[in-house]
Short mmCIF file of C-alpha atoms in Angstrom, two decimals:
data_model
loop_
_atom_site.label_atom_id
_atom_site.label_comp_id
_atom_site.label_asym_id
_atom_site.label_seq_id
_atom_site.Cartn_x
_atom_site.Cartn_y
_atom_site.Cartn_z
CA ASP Y 27 154.98 84.87 115.85
CA ALA Y 28 151.86 87.01 115.60
CA ASP Y 29 150.57 87.77 112.11
CA VAL Y 30 149.55 91.32 112.99
CA THR Y 31 151.70 93.29 115.41
CA GLN Y 32 151.20 96.72 116.90
CA THR Y 33 153.73 98.96 118.60
CA PRO Y 34 153.69 100.28 121.20
CA ARG Y 35 151.26 98.16 123.20
CA ASN Y 36 150.76 100.86 125.79
CA ARG Y 37 151.50 104.56 125.66
CA ILE Y 38 150.88 107.47 127.99
CA THR Y 39 151.36 110.93 126.56
CA LYS Y 40 150.43 114.54 127.20
CA THR Y 41 148.00 116.83 125.46
CA GLY Y 42 149.49 118.40 122.36
CA LYS Y 43 152.13 115.75 121.72
CA ARG Y 44 152.47 114.00 118.37
CA ILE Y 45 152.04 110.26 118.58
CA MET Y 46 152.55 107.50 116.03
CA LEU Y 47 151.11 104.02 116.36
CA GLU Y 48 152.56 101.38 114.09
CA CYS Y 49 151.11 98.24 112.60
CA SER Y 50 152.92 95.48 110.73
CA GLN Y 51 151.56 92.30 109.23
CA THR Y 52 153.03 89.12 107.81
CA LYS Y 53 149.76 87.79 106.42
CA GLY Y 54 150.42 89.21 102.95
CA HIS Y 55 147.08 91.00 102.99
CA ASP Y 56 146.45 94.03 100.80
CA ARG Y 57 143.93 95.77 103.04
CA MET Y 58 144.65 97.39 106.37
CA TYR Y 59 142.48 99.27 108.84
CA TRP Y 60 142.68 101.36 111.98
CA TYR Y 61 139.92 101.31 114.59
CA ARG Y 62 139.44 102.78 118.02
CA GLN Y 63 137.47 101.15 120.81
CA ASP Y 64 135.77 103.13 123.53
CA PRO Y 65 133.78 101.61 126.38
CA GLY Y 66 130.16 101.09 125.38
CA LEU Y 67 130.74 102.19 121.78
CA GLY Y 68 132.23 99.15 120.13
CA LEU Y 69 134.87 99.66 117.46
CA ARG Y 70 134.78 102.57 115.06
CA LEU Y 71 136.74 102.85 111.83
CA ILE Y 72 139.31 105.66 111.61
CA TYR Y 73 141.08 105.01 108.29
CA TYR Y 74 141.49 102.16 105.87
CA SER Y 75 143.74 101.33 102.95
CA PHE Y 76 143.06 98.80 100.20
CA ASP Y 77 146.60 99.01 98.82
CA VAL Y 78 149.74 101.14 99.16
CA LYS Y 79 148.36 103.95 96.99
CA ASP Y 80 144.85 103.90 98.40
CA ILE Y 81 143.94 105.67 101.66
CA ASN Y 82 140.37 106.33 102.78
CA LYS Y 83 138.77 108.10 105.70
CA GLY Y 84 136.54 106.14 107.98
CA GLU Y 85 133.78 107.18 110.34
CA ILE Y 86 135.95 109.18 112.75
CA SER Y 87 139.08 110.42 110.92
CA ASP Y 88 139.22 113.95 112.36
CA GLY Y 89 142.38 114.47 114.39
CA TYR Y 90 144.15 111.48 112.85
CA SER Y 91 146.34 110.80 109.81
CA VAL Y 92 147.79 107.63 108.37
CA SER Y 93 150.68 106.46 106.23
CA ARG Y 94 150.90 103.21 104.27
CA GLN Y 95 154.65 102.81 103.98
CA ALA Y 96 154.50 99.37 102.39
CA GLN Y 97 152.02 96.58 101.88
CA ALA Y 98 152.91 95.27 105.31
CA LYS Y 99 153.00 98.55 107.26
CA PHE Y 100 150.26 101.01 108.17
CA SER Y 101 150.86 103.79 110.71
CA LEU Y 102 148.36 105.97 112.54
CA SER Y 103 149.38 109.43 113.75
CA LEU Y 104 147.78 111.80 116.20
CA GLU Y 105 149.24 115.17 115.22
CA SER Y 106 148.29 116.89 118.47
CA ALA Y 107 146.86 114.45 120.97
CA ILE Y 108 143.88 115.42 123.12
CA PRO Y 109 142.38 113.61 126.13
CA ASN Y 110 139.30 112.38 124.28
CA GLN Y 111 141.61 110.36 122.05
CA THR Y 112 142.32 108.13 125.01
CA ALA Y 113 141.18 104.72 123.78
CA LEU Y 114 142.21 101.25 122.69
CA TYR Y 115 143.42 101.28 119.09
CA PHE Y 116 143.32 98.26 116.83
CA CYS Y 117 144.91 97.56 113.49
CA ALA Y 118 143.32 94.96 111.24
CA THR Y 119 144.08 93.33 107.90
CA SER Y 120 142.03 91.55 105.29
CA ASP Y 121 142.36 90.18 101.81
CA ILE Y 122 139.78 89.31 99.22
CA ALA Y 123 141.27 85.83 99.10
CA SER Y 124 140.46 85.41 102.79
CA THR Y 125 136.84 86.33 102.08
CA ASP Y 126 137.41 89.80 103.52
CA THR Y 127 137.47 88.59 107.08
CA GLN Y 128 139.42 91.13 109.13
CA TYR Y 129 142.12 89.88 111.47
CA PHE Y 130 143.10 92.13 114.32
CA GLY Y 131 146.32 93.02 116.05
CA PRO Y 132 146.65 92.91 119.83
CA GLY Y 133 145.73 96.57 120.30
CA THR Y 134 147.48 99.68 121.62
CA ARG Y 135 146.18 101.29 124.78
CA LEU Y 136 146.73 105.04 124.49
CA THR Y 137 146.22 107.46 127.36
CA VAL Y 138 146.35 111.19 126.74
CA LEU Y 139 146.73 113.24 129.91
CA ALA W 29 123.08 103.15 106.50
CA GLN W 30 124.07 99.87 108.03
CA LYS W 31 123.59 99.28 111.72
CA VAL W 32 124.19 96.50 114.22
CA THR W 33 122.35 96.28 117.54
CA GLN W 34 123.39 94.15 120.46
CA ALA W 35 120.72 94.95 123.00
CA GLN W 36 122.25 92.86 125.78
CA THR W 37 124.96 94.95 127.38
CA GLU W 38 125.91 92.39 130.01
CA ILE W 39 124.91 88.79 130.70
CA SER W 40 125.89 86.55 133.59
CA VAL W 41 125.21 82.84 133.70
CA VAL W 42 126.36 79.99 135.89
CA GLU W 43 128.89 77.63 134.38
CA LYS W 44 127.41 74.82 132.26
CA GLU W 45 124.31 76.82 131.42
CA ASP W 46 123.51 77.63 127.80
CA VAL W 47 123.49 81.28 126.78
CA THR W 48 122.39 83.11 123.64
CA LEU W 49 123.78 86.46 122.53
CA ASP W 50 121.48 88.46 120.31
CA CYS W 51 122.45 90.46 117.22
CA VAL W 52 120.06 92.41 115.01
CA TYR W 53 121.26 94.21 111.91
CA GLU W 54 120.00 96.71 109.37
CA THR W 55 121.12 96.96 105.77
CA ARG W 56 119.70 97.88 102.39
CA ASP W 57 122.12 95.67 100.49
CA THR W 58 121.15 92.22 99.32
CA THR W 59 124.76 91.05 99.59
CA TYR W 60 126.35 91.45 102.99
CA TYR W 61 128.42 89.56 105.53
CA LEU W 62 127.96 89.01 109.22
CA PHE W 63 130.67 88.30 111.76
CA TRP W 64 131.18 87.47 115.41
CA TYR W 65 134.36 88.36 117.28
CA LYS W 66 135.40 87.52 120.83
CA GLN W 67 137.39 89.89 123.04
CA PRO W 68 138.70 88.05 126.11
CA PRO W 69 139.98 89.94 129.17
CA SER W 70 143.45 90.05 127.60
CA GLY W 71 142.03 92.48 125.04
CA GLU W 72 142.71 90.98 121.64
CA LEU W 73 139.93 90.45 119.11
CA VAL W 74 139.44 86.88 117.97
CA PHE W 75 137.52 86.07 114.81
CA LEU W 76 134.83 83.44 115.38
CA ILE W 77 132.66 83.23 112.27
CA ARG W 78 131.77 84.85 108.95
CA ARG W 79 128.44 84.28 107.24
CA ASN W 80 127.25 85.68 103.89
CA SER W 81 123.72 86.82 103.25
CA PHE W 82 122.95 83.99 100.86
CA ASP W 83 123.70 81.24 103.32
CA GLU W 84 121.06 80.93 106.02
CA GLN W 85 122.17 77.53 107.13
CA ASN W 86 122.87 77.41 110.82
CA GLU W 87 126.41 76.58 111.84
CA ILE W 88 127.79 74.63 114.74
CA SER W 89 131.38 74.56 115.91
CA GLY W 90 131.84 72.56 119.07
CA ARG W 91 129.92 74.31 121.83
CA TYR W 92 129.27 77.33 119.62
CA SER W 93 126.34 77.67 117.24
CA TRP W 94 124.96 80.48 115.14
CA ASN W 95 121.38 81.07 114.00
CA PHE W 96 121.04 83.36 110.97
CA GLN W 97 117.50 84.46 110.12
CA LYS W 98 117.06 86.97 107.33
CA SER W 99 113.33 87.27 108.04
CA THR W 100 114.11 88.88 111.39
CA SER W 101 117.52 90.35 110.43
CA SER W 102 119.14 88.46 113.25
CA PHE W 103 122.39 86.54 113.67
CA ASN W 104 122.33 85.09 117.15
CA PHE W 105 125.15 83.23 118.87
CA THR W 106 124.61 80.40 121.35
CA ILE W 107 127.18 78.89 123.68
CA THR W 108 126.19 75.49 125.00
CA ALA W 109 127.44 74.24 128.35
CA SER W 110 129.26 77.48 129.06
CA GLN W 111 132.71 77.51 130.63
CA VAL W 112 134.62 80.15 132.54
CA VAL W 113 136.93 80.59 129.54
CA ASP W 114 133.94 81.84 127.58
CA SER W 115 133.90 84.99 129.70
CA ALA W 116 134.58 87.83 127.26
CA VAL W 117 133.02 90.67 125.33
CA TYR W 118 131.42 89.44 122.13
CA PHE W 119 130.95 91.69 119.12
CA CYS W 120 128.65 91.19 116.16
CA ALA W 121 129.60 93.04 112.97
CA LEU W 122 128.26 93.65 109.47
CA SER W 123 129.98 94.49 106.19
CA GLU W 124 128.43 95.43 102.89
CA ALA W 125 129.91 95.88 99.43
CA ASP W 126 132.41 98.46 100.64
CA ASP W 127 134.01 95.89 102.97
CA GLN W 128 133.83 98.25 105.93
CA LEU W 129 132.89 96.58 109.17
CA THR W 130 130.19 98.12 111.34
CA PHE W 131 130.34 96.76 114.87
CA GLY W 132 127.68 96.44 117.50
CA THR W 133 128.46 97.81 120.94
CA GLY W 134 129.23 94.35 122.30
CA THR W 135 127.84 92.05 124.98
CA ARG W 136 129.91 91.35 128.07
CA LEU W 137 129.43 87.72 129.05
CA THR W 138 130.44 86.56 132.51
CA ILE W 139 130.43 82.86 133.34
CA ILE W 140 130.14 82.29 137.08
CA PRO W 141 132.00 79.22 138.36
#
């Protein structure tokens, strides 16, 4: 079984809808991250969390919110989706014991019409 | 601010040729970490290597090798005797003390059979 899972893997929605992307991990890592990938732009950090009580904004947090429900779960919400949020979204985890290397989930492809 | 530049947007080589992917970084920290990730056509991100700023020793793993040169702020990746399975987008990334990854925009490598 995969160590980092993301649901859904693909989602098509309409402008204005609320969307939640979920991430779960079995690696036992404390730190979790959400990124988005756009063609030609690489990956950009949206939010990150170093433990359950710690949430931090990344480079492009506007229009997004997150919830760290447990050490193993980190959800990303789009309160009112807009077309320019169409992208590939990745969750990642890391732990200081693993020398901070980030391990990524399989990604969620989100299309906002 | 930290920055990672992958000037090669796309590279195509014939199978069995060697190919080098360039990565140049900018940072003001003396302690930092450099990474390479592979994104095959299936879309997931696969961790390849992590290198800290105090270890300039080159590394070889099978057909893969990495050349870290602090004097030129470069962390280049060479694939020897390329294979079709090496076709992917490759990302170089940098993290500093805050453990946030800054990615380059990626290099799309195509291996022609």
